[in-house]
Amino acid sequence: MADTGTGRITARRLRTRAHLLDAAFTVFAAKGFGHASIEEICEAAGYTRGAFYSNFAGLDELFFALYAQRADLIAEQVTGALASDGPDLDVAAAVDRVSEVLLLDRDWLLVKTDFLVHAARDPRVAHTLLDHRARLRRAVADRLERARGHTALPAVLGDAEGAAHAVVAAYDGVTAQLLLDRDVERARAWLRQLLTALLIG
C-alpha cells in the first residue's frame, strides 16, 4: 500500500483497507470465494472500485491479506498457549491451552476451504497459500525445538518439524469435521484428544 505522504491520508487508507477486508470476509463466507465479485465487496464496504484498486490488485491479493490476518492470529494463539512453560514444556497442559484458544470459526473455515480449492487449480496461488500455511507450522515447531532436551516427544514424529506437521494435520481434520457438524465444543474436545495422542502417546 503506497504511502501518500501524510499521516491523515495513511490512516484513512488503513481504515479503508480494514473495511474492505471485513466486507470481503462477510461476502466470501456468504457466497463463496469463487462466486464473489469486487463490486459486491465494494458495495458491502461502502466504497468504490477505485478505493478497492488503490488497496488491492484483485481478489487473490485481497484474500491473501485476509488469510495473513487469520494466519497471524492463529500463530499468535498457538505461540501464546505454548509460551508459559519456560524451556520445559508441560505437553498435556499445553495441549489443553491450545485446544481452548485456537480459532475455530466456521465462517472462516468456509472461506479458507473455498480458497483452498481455488489454489489447487492454480500453482501460483497454491505456492503462496503454502507459504502462509507454513507460518502455523513454524510457530509450533519453534516452540517444540526450544523444548528439545527438556521434553520428550514420541519418536515416531521425528523432529520438531515433523511434530508440527502432525499438529497442523490434526487441526485440518478437526476443522473439516466442524464444517459439516457445526459443533465447536465437540471440535475442541476432538482436537484435544488428537493432540494428546500425537504428542504424548
mmCIF file of C-alpha atoms in Angstrom:
data_model
loop_
_atom_site.group_PDB
_atom_site.id
_atom_site.type_symbol
_atom_site.label_atom_id
_atom_site.label_comp_id
_atom_site.label_asym_id
_atom_site.label_seq_id
_atom_site.Cartn_x
_atom_site.Cartn_y
_atom_site.Cartn_z
ATOM 1 C CA MET A 1 0.000 0.000 0.000
ATOM 2 C CA ALA A 2 1.551 3.279 -1.070
ATOM 3 C CA ASP A 3 2.202 5.970 1.495
ATOM 4 C CA THR A 4 0.714 9.230 0.213
ATOM 5 C CA GLY A 5 2.880 11.384 2.448
ATOM 6 C CA THR A 6 0.571 12.469 5.255
ATOM 7 C CA GLY A 7 -0.433 10.643 8.415
ATOM 8 C CA ARG A 8 -4.089 11.584 7.947
ATOM 9 C CA ILE A 9 -4.347 10.029 4.481
ATOM 10 C CA THR A 10 -2.375 6.965 5.529
ATOM 11 C CA ALA A 11 -4.718 6.403 8.473
ATOM 12 C CA ARG A 12 -7.714 6.814 6.174
ATOM 13 C CA ARG A 13 -6.267 4.288 3.752
ATOM 14 C CA LEU A 14 -5.661 1.842 6.566
ATOM 15 C CA ARG A 15 -9.297 2.212 7.620
ATOM 16 C CA THR A 16 -10.456 1.729 4.021
ATOM 17 C CA ARG A 17 -8.339 -1.395 3.706
ATOM 18 C CA ALA A 18 -9.661 -2.768 7.003
ATOM 19 C CA HIS A 19 -13.269 -2.113 5.967
ATOM 20 C CA LEU A 20 -12.713 -3.805 2.617
ATOM 21 C CA LEU A 21 -11.210 -6.841 4.358
ATOM 22 C CA ASP A 22 -14.148 -7.040 6.773
ATOM 23 C CA ALA A 23 -16.636 -6.746 3.919
ATOM 24 C CA ALA A 24 -14.786 -9.338 1.873
ATOM 25 C CA PHE A 25 -14.886 -11.795 4.764
ATOM 26 C CA THR A 26 -18.668 -11.374 5.036
ATOM 27 C CA VAL A 27 -19.230 -11.740 1.280
ATOM 28 C CA PHE A 28 -16.852 -14.698 0.901
ATOM 29 C CA ALA A 29 -18.481 -16.517 3.832
ATOM 30 C CA ALA A 30 -21.989 -15.953 2.448
ATOM 31 C CA LYS A 31 -21.387 -16.623 -1.259
ATOM 32 C CA GLY A 32 -18.086 -18.474 -1.568
ATOM 33 C CA PHE A 33 -14.790 -17.132 -2.856
ATOM 34 C CA GLY A 34 -15.410 -18.256 -6.410
ATOM 35 C CA HIS A 35 -18.808 -16.544 -6.575
ATOM 36 C CA ALA A 36 -17.937 -13.187 -5.017
ATOM 37 C CA SER A 37 -17.221 -10.120 -7.129
ATOM 38 C CA ILE A 38 -15.247 -6.960 -6.495
ATOM 39 C CA GLU A 39 -18.455 -4.990 -6.986
ATOM 40 C CA GLU A 40 -20.236 -6.918 -4.225
ATOM 41 C CA ILE A 41 -17.360 -6.366 -1.828
ATOM 42 C CA CYS A 42 -17.224 -2.648 -2.631
ATOM 43 C CA GLU A 43 -20.984 -2.364 -2.102
ATOM 44 C CA ALA A 44 -20.793 -4.199 1.229
ATOM 45 C CA ALA A 45 -17.937 -1.948 2.373
ATOM 46 C CA GLY A 46 -19.483 1.251 1.027
ATOM 47 C CA TYR A 47 -16.547 2.069 -1.270
ATOM 48 C CA THR A 48 -15.925 2.484 -4.981
ATOM 49 C CA ARG A 49 -13.921 0.218 -7.253
ATOM 50 C CA GLY A 50 -11.266 2.920 -7.224
ATOM 51 C CA ALA A 51 -10.900 2.537 -3.472
ATOM 52 C CA PHE A 52 -10.612 -1.216 -3.929
ATOM 53 C CA TYR A 53 -7.896 -0.985 -6.578
ATOM 54 C CA SER A 54 -5.936 1.585 -4.580
ATOM 55 C CA ASN A 55 -5.513 -1.146 -1.959
ATOM 56 C CA PHE A 56 -5.623 -4.475 -3.821
ATOM 57 C CA ALA A 57 -4.714 -5.627 -7.309
ATOM 58 C CA GLY A 58 -7.559 -8.141 -7.338
ATOM 59 C CA LEU A 59 -9.492 -10.718 -5.355
ATOM 60 C CA ASP A 60 -6.497 -13.036 -4.899
ATOM 61 C CA GLU A 61 -4.416 -10.285 -3.296
ATOM 62 C CA LEU A 62 -7.317 -9.274 -1.068
ATOM 63 C CA PHE A 63 -7.831 -12.855 0.022
ATOM 64 C CA PHE A 64 -4.173 -13.335 0.881
ATOM 65 C CA ALA A 65 -4.288 -10.197 3.014
ATOM 66 C CA LEU A 66 -7.328 -11.656 4.762
ATOM 67 C CA TYR A 67 -5.639 -15.046 5.098
ATOM 68 C CA ALA A 68 -2.494 -13.433 6.509
ATOM 69 C CA GLN A 69 -4.576 -11.739 9.217
ATOM 70 C CA ARG A 70 -6.031 -15.072 10.311
ATOM 71 C CA ALA A 71 -2.755 -16.977 9.928
ATOM 72 C CA ASP A 72 -1.026 -14.405 12.129
ATOM 73 C CA LEU A 73 -3.843 -14.610 14.693
ATOM 74 C CA ILE A 74 -3.693 -18.410 14.831
ATOM 75 C CA ALA A 75 0.121 -18.375 15.074
ATOM 76 C CA GLU A 76 -0.112 -15.865 17.919
ATOM 77 C CA GLN A 77 -2.715 -18.012 19.689
ATOM 78 C CA VAL A 78 -0.515 -21.099 19.422
ATOM 79 C CA THR A 79 2.637 -19.226 20.426
ATOM 80 C CA GLY A 80 0.888 -17.698 23.427
ATOM 81 C CA ALA A 81 -0.534 -21.044 24.523
ATOM 82 C CA LEU A 82 2.903 -22.673 24.320
ATOM 83 C CA ALA A 83 4.931 -19.839 25.835
ATOM 84 C CA SER A 84 4.339 -20.196 29.557
ATOM 85 C CA ASP A 85 6.409 -23.268 30.469
ATOM 86 C CA GLY A 86 9.968 -21.967 30.027
ATOM 87 C CA PRO A 87 12.427 -24.421 28.464
ATOM 88 C CA ASP A 88 10.430 -27.338 29.848
ATOM 89 C CA LEU A 89 7.126 -27.967 28.116
ATOM 90 C CA ASP A 90 4.226 -29.470 30.004
ATOM 91 C CA VAL A 91 2.753 -31.081 26.905
ATOM 92 C CA ALA A 92 -0.560 -32.072 28.483
ATOM 93 C CA ALA A 93 -1.159 -28.569 29.840
ATOM 94 C CA ALA A 94 -0.030 -27.015 26.536
ATOM 95 C CA VAL A 95 -2.451 -29.221 24.604
ATOM 96 C CA ASP A 96 -5.273 -28.058 26.865
ATOM 97 C CA ARG A 97 -4.354 -24.400 26.316
ATOM 98 C CA VAL A 98 -4.016 -24.734 22.533
ATOM 99 C CA SER A 99 -7.315 -26.626 22.271
ATOM 100 C CA GLU A 100 -9.048 -23.945 24.324
ATOM 101 C CA VAL A 101 -7.809 -20.842 22.485
ATOM 102 C CA LEU A 102 -7.282 -21.965 18.887
ATOM 103 C CA LEU A 103 -9.534 -20.220 16.377
ATOM 104 C CA LEU A 104 -12.410 -22.481 15.309
ATOM 105 C CA ASP A 105 -14.617 -20.103 13.345
ATOM 106 C CA ARG A 106 -16.912 -21.799 10.841
ATOM 107 C CA ASP A 107 -17.285 -18.758 8.566
ATOM 108 C CA TRP A 108 -13.507 -18.513 8.302
ATOM 109 C CA LEU A 109 -13.265 -22.231 7.575
ATOM 110 C CA LEU A 110 -15.795 -21.842 4.748
ATOM 111 C CA VAL A 111 -13.736 -19.034 3.230
ATOM 112 C CA LYS A 112 -10.460 -20.918 3.657
ATOM 113 C CA THR A 113 -11.850 -24.115 2.140
ATOM 114 C CA ASP A 114 -13.202 -22.277 -0.895
ATOM 115 C CA PHE A 115 -9.832 -20.700 -1.479
ATOM 116 C CA LEU A 116 -8.017 -23.999 -0.970
ATOM 117 C CA VAL A 117 -9.991 -25.447 -3.881
ATOM 118 C CA HIS A 118 -9.179 -22.343 -5.942
ATOM 119 C CA ALA A 119 -5.474 -22.663 -5.093
ATOM 120 C CA ALA A 120 -5.454 -26.351 -6.010
ATOM 121 C CA ARG A 121 -6.202 -25.343 -9.617
ATOM 122 C CA ASP A 122 -3.603 -22.554 -9.805
ATOM 123 C CA PRO A 123 0.032 -23.430 -8.941
ATOM 124 C CA ARG A 124 0.926 -19.751 -8.423
ATOM 125 C CA VAL A 125 -1.825 -19.286 -5.868
ATOM 126 C CA ALA A 126 -1.036 -22.660 -4.284
ATOM 127 C CA HIS A 127 2.591 -21.632 -3.730
ATOM 128 C CA THR A 128 1.548 -18.501 -1.876
ATOM 129 C CA LEU A 129 -1.033 -20.387 0.174
ATOM 130 C CA LEU A 130 1.583 -22.966 1.169
ATOM 131 C CA ASP A 131 3.843 -20.160 2.389
ATOM 132 C CA HIS A 132 1.053 -18.831 4.588
ATOM 133 C CA ARG A 133 0.238 -22.297 5.968
ATOM 134 C CA ALA A 134 3.884 -22.727 6.901
ATOM 135 C CA ARG A 135 3.539 -19.907 9.451
ATOM 136 C CA LEU A 136 1.441 -22.023 11.766
ATOM 137 C CA ARG A 137 3.826 -24.968 11.475
ATOM 138 C CA ARG A 138 6.788 -22.706 12.251
ATOM 139 C CA ALA A 139 5.055 -21.362 15.368
ATOM 140 C CA VAL A 140 4.593 -24.917 16.645
ATOM 141 C CA ALA A 141 7.996 -26.216 15.506
ATOM 142 C CA ASP A 142 9.912 -23.292 17.024
ATOM 143 C CA ARG A 143 8.356 -23.916 20.430
ATOM 144 C CA LEU A 144 8.926 -27.662 20.300
ATOM 145 C CA GLU A 145 12.507 -27.097 19.175
ATOM 146 C CA ARG A 146 13.169 -24.868 22.206
ATOM 147 C CA ALA A 147 11.911 -27.686 24.424
ATOM 148 C CA ARG A 148 14.270 -30.315 22.953
ATOM 149 C CA GLY A 149 16.415 -31.880 25.619
ATOM 150 C CA HIS A 150 13.842 -30.940 28.236
ATOM 151 C CA THR A 151 10.686 -32.539 26.882
ATOM 152 C CA ALA A 152 10.445 -35.883 25.088
ATOM 153 C CA LEU A 153 8.205 -36.279 22.057
ATOM 154 C CA PRO A 154 7.129 -39.610 20.540
ATOM 155 C CA ALA A 155 9.963 -40.890 18.341
ATOM 156 C CA VAL A 156 7.542 -41.717 15.523
ATOM 157 C CA LEU A 157 7.053 -37.973 14.888
ATOM 158 C CA GLY A 158 10.743 -37.479 14.199
ATOM 159 C CA ASP A 159 11.954 -33.924 14.840
ATOM 160 C CA ALA A 160 10.083 -30.779 15.871
ATOM 161 C CA GLU A 161 9.170 -30.063 12.252
ATOM 162 C CA GLY A 162 7.576 -33.485 11.910
ATOM 163 C CA ALA A 163 5.615 -32.933 15.104
ATOM 164 C CA ALA A 164 4.443 -29.552 13.817
ATOM 165 C CA HIS A 165 3.192 -31.150 10.588
ATOM 166 C CA ALA A 166 1.231 -33.672 12.657
ATOM 167 C CA VAL A 167 -0.308 -30.919 14.808
ATOM 168 C CA VAL A 168 -1.423 -28.923 11.763
ATOM 169 C CA ALA A 169 -2.817 -32.069 10.119
ATOM 170 C CA ALA A 170 -4.874 -32.720 13.260
ATOM 171 C CA TYR A 171 -6.174 -29.145 13.158
ATOM 172 C CA ASP A 172 -7.109 -29.570 9.477
ATOM 173 C CA GLY A 173 -9.014 -32.775 10.234
ATOM 174 C CA VAL A 174 -10.929 -31.226 13.109
ATOM 175 C CA THR A 175 -11.889 -28.171 11.081
ATOM 176 C CA ALA A 176 -13.137 -30.317 8.188
ATOM 177 C CA GLN A 177 -15.486 -32.112 10.583
ATOM 178 C CA LEU A 178 -16.594 -28.784 12.056
ATOM 179 C CA LEU A 179 -17.674 -27.587 8.618
ATOM 180 C CA LEU A 180 -20.159 -30.459 8.487
ATOM 181 C CA ASP A 181 -21.469 -30.881 12.028
ATOM 182 C CA ARG A 182 -21.142 -27.241 13.238
ATOM 183 C CA ASP A 183 -20.282 -28.461 16.745
ATOM 184 C CA VAL A 184 -17.481 -26.231 18.072
ATOM 185 C CA GLU A 185 -17.331 -27.832 21.526
ATOM 186 C CA ARG A 186 -17.033 -31.290 20.014
ATOM 187 C CA ALA A 187 -14.319 -29.991 17.681
ATOM 188 C CA ARG A 188 -12.313 -28.629 20.628
ATOM 189 C CA ALA A 189 -12.669 -31.911 22.517
ATOM 190 C CA TRP A 190 -11.590 -33.899 19.443
ATOM 191 C CA LEU A 191 -8.638 -31.583 18.858
ATOM 192 C CA ARG A 192 -7.534 -32.104 22.469
ATOM 193 C CA GLN A 193 -7.786 -35.892 22.055
ATOM 194 C CA LEU A 194 -5.837 -35.914 18.794
ATOM 195 C CA LEU A 195 -3.064 -33.656 20.041
ATOM 196 C CA THR A 196 -2.757 -35.676 23.250
ATOM 197 C CA ALA A 197 -2.458 -38.900 21.257
ATOM 198 C CA LEU A 198 0.102 -37.360 18.897
ATOM 199 C CA LEU A 199 2.347 -35.575 21.377
ATOM 200 C CA ILE A 200 2.050 -37.738 24.476
ATOM 201 C CA GLY A 201 1.125 -41.123 23.059
#
